[in-house]
mmCIF file of C-alpha atoms in Angstrom:
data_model
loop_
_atom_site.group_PDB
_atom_site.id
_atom_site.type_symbol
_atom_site.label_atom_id
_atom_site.label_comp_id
_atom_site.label_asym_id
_atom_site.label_seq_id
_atom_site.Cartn_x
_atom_site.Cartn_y
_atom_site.Cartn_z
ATOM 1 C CA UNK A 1 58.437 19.534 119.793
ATOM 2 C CA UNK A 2 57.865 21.270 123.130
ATOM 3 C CA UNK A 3 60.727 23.527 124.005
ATOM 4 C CA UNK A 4 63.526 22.034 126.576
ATOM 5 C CA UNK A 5 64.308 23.587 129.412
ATOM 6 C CA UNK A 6 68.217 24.373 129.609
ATOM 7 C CA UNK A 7 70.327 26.162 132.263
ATOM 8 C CA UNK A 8 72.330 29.018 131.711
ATOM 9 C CA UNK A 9 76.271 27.916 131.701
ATOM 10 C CA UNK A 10 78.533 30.056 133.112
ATOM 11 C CA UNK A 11 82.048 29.719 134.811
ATOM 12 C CA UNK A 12 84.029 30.692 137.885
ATOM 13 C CA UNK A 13 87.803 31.847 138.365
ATOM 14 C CA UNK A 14 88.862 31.193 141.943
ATOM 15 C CA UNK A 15 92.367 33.163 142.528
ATOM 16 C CA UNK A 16 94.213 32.805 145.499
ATOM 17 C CA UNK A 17 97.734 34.568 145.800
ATOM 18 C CA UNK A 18 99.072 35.123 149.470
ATOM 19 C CA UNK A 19 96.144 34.325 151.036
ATOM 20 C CA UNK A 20 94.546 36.925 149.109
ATOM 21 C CA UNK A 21 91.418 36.130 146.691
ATOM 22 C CA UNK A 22 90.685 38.480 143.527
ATOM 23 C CA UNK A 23 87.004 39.212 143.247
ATOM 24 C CA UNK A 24 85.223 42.262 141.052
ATOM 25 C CA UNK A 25 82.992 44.642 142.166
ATOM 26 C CA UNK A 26 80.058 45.306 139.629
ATOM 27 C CA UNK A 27 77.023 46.697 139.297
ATOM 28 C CA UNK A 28 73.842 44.107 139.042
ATOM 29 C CA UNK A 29 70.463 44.819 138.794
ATOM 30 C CA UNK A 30 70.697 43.889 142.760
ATOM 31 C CA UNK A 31 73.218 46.926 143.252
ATOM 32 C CA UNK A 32 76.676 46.854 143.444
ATOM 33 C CA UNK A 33 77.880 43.065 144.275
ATOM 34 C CA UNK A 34 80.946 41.023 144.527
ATOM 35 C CA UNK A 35 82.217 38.102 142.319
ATOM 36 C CA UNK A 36 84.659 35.622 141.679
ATOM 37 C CA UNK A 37 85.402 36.491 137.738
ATOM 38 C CA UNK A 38 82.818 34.825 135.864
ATOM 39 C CA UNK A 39 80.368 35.013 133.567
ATOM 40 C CA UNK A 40 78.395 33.048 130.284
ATOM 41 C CA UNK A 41 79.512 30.022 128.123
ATOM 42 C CA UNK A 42 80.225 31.621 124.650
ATOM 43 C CA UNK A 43 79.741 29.367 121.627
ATOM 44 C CA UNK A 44 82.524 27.934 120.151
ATOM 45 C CA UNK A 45 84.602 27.960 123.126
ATOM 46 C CA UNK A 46 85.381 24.928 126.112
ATOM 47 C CA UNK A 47 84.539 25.787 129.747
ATOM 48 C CA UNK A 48 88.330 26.347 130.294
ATOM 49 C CA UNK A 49 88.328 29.108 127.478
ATOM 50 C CA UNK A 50 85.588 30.544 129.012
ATOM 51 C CA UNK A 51 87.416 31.292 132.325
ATOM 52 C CA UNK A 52 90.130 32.578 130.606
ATOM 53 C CA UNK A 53 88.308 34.934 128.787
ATOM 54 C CA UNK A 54 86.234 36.181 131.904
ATOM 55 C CA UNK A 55 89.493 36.557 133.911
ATOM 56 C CA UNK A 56 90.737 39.064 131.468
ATOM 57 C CA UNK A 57 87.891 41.035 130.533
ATOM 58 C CA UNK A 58 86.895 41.143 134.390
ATOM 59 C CA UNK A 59 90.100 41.688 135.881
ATOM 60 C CA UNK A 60 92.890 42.165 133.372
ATOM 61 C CA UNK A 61 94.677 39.386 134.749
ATOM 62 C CA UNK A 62 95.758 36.519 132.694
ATOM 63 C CA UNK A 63 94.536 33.599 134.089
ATOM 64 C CA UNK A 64 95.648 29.496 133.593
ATOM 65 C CA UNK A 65 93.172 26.776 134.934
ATOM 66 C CA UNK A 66 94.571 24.198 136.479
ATOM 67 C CA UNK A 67 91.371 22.261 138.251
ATOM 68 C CA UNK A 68 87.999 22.336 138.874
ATOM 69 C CA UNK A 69 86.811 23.025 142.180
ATOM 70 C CA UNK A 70 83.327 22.575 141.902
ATOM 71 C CA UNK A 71 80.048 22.378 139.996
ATOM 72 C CA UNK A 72 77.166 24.736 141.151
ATOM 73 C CA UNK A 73 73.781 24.733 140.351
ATOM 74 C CA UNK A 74 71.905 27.349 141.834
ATOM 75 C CA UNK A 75 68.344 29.371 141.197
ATOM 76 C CA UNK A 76 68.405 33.429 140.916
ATOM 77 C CA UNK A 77 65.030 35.257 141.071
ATOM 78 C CA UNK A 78 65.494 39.029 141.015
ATOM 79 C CA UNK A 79 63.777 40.205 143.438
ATOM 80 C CA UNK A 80 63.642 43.949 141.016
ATOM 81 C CA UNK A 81 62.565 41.907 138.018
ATOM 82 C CA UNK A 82 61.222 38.799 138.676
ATOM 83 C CA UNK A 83 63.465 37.352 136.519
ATOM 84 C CA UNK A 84 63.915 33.562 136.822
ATOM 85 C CA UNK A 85 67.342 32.212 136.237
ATOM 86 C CA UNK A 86 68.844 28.556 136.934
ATOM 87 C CA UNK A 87 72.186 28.815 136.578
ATOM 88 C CA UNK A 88 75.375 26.043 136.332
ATOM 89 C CA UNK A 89 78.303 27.225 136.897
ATOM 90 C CA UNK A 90 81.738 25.494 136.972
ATOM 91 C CA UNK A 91 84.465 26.599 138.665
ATOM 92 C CA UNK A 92 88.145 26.701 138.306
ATOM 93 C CA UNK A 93 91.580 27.036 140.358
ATOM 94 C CA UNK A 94 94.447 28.357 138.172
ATOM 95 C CA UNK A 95 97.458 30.659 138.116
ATOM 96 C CA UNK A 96 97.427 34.223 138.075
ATOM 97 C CA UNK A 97 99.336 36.336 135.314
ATOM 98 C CA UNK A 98 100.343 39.049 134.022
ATOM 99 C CA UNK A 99 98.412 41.979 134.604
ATOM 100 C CA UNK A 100 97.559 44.348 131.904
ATOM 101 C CA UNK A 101 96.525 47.774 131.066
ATOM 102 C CA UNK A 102 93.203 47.877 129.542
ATOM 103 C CA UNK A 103 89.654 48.948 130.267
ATOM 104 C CA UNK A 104 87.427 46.575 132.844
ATOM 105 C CA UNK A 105 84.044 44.678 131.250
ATOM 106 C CA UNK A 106 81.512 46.874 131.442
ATOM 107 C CA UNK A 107 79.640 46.753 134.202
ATOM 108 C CA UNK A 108 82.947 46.019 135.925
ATOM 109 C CA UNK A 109 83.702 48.830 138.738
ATOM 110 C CA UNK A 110 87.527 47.263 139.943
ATOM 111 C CA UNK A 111 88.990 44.167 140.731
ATOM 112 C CA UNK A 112 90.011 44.002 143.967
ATOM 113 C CA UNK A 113 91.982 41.372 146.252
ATOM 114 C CA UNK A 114 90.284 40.015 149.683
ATOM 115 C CA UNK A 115 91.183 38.084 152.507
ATOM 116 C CA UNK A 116 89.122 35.314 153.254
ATOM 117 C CA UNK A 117 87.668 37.652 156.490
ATOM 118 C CA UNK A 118 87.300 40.587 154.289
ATOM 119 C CA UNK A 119 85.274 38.293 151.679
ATOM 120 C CA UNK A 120 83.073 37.122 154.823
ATOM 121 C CA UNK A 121 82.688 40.400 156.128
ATOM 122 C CA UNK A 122 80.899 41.351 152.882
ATOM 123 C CA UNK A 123 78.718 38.043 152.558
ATOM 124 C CA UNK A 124 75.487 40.432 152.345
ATOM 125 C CA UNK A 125 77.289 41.663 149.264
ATOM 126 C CA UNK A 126 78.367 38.965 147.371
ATOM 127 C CA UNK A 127 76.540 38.349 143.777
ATOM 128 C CA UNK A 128 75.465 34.794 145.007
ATOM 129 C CA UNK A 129 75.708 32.341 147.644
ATOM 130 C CA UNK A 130 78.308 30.228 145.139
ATOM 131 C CA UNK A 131 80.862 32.999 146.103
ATOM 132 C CA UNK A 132 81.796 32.199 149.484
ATOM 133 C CA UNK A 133 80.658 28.158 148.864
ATOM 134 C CA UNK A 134 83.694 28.111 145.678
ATOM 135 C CA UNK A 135 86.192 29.598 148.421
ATOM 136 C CA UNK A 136 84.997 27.310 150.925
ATOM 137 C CA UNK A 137 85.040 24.533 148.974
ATOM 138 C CA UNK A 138 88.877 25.805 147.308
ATOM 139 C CA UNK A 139 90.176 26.186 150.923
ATOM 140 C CA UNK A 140 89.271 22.541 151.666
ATOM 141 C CA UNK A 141 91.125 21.602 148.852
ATOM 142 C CA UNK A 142 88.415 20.227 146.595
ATOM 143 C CA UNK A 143 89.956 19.620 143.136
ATOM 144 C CA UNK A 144 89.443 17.409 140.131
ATOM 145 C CA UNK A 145 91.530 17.385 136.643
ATOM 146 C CA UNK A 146 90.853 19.212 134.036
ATOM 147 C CA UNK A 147 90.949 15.922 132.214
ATOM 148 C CA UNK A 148 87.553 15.552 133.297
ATOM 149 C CA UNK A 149 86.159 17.914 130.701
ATOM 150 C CA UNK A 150 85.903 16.887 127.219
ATOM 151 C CA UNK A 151 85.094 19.277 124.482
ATOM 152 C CA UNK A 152 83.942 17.804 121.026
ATOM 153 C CA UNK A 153 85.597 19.426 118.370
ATOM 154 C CA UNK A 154 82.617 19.964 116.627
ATOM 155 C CA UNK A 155 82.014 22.718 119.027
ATOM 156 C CA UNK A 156 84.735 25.238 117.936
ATOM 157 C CA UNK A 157 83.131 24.710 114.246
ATOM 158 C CA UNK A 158 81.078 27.874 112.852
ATOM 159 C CA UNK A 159 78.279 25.981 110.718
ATOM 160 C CA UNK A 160 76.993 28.488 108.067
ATOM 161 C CA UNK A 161 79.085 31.136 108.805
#
């Protein structure tokens, strides 16, 4: 069987807290870029565990999903590399938590709160065009229920471990 081609899953924490956004600053094989907190799908875990996890390793926040804003589907070729990526990413709206005290992700130089100027400002910057679009599309109040995602339980099963 010829292999199948599959994107690579990741997710998306859009934070908003007095008309501030929380973003990270990391280091990419592009340079140093900002980002909503995000990163891969692990296995085992549902898209909304995901963005939890992210949030806190990226930010040290605590973070509760309450809706998806948005699915993106976007194409990354490193220009360094060469690399060829097609990437969907989901994104969620939530609540911000506590904050705690422990070391960033690696990779992870701060986390840092913008306004929505600031975050345009640095649009040359930003780790992908999804950045600004999940804002965007956050400030127009694009939201669906979480309901919408269904995760089998089979999925949280280790088989052969």
């Amino acid at each position: 069987m010829p292999d199948v081609w599959k994107p690579s899953v990741t997710v998306a924490a859009i934070i908003e807290r007095d008309g501030l956004f929380l973003l990270v600053e990391e280091e990419t094989s592009e340079g140093v870029r900002f980002n909503q907190p995000a990163g891969h799908l692990d296995p085992h875990e549902s898209l909304e565990q995901a963005v939890v996890r992210e949030t806190l390793e990226e930010t040290a926040h605590d973070f509760i999903p309450t809706a998806l804003v948005g699915m993106y589907m976007s194409r990354y070729v490193s220009a360094r590399t060469g690399h060829d990526v097609t990437y969907l990413s989901f994104s969620f709206c939530g609540e911000v938590g506590a904050q705690h005290d422990q070391p960033l992700d690696v990779g992870i130089l701060r986390a840092v709160w913008m306004s929505y100027d600031e975050l345009v400002a640095c649009k040359d910057k930003h780790r992908s065009p999804s950045v600004l679009a999940r804002v965007d599309d956050y400030i127009a109040g694009k939201r669906a229920p979480l309901s919408l995602l269904q995760t089998d339980p089979a999925v949280y099963e280790v088989i052969g471990g």
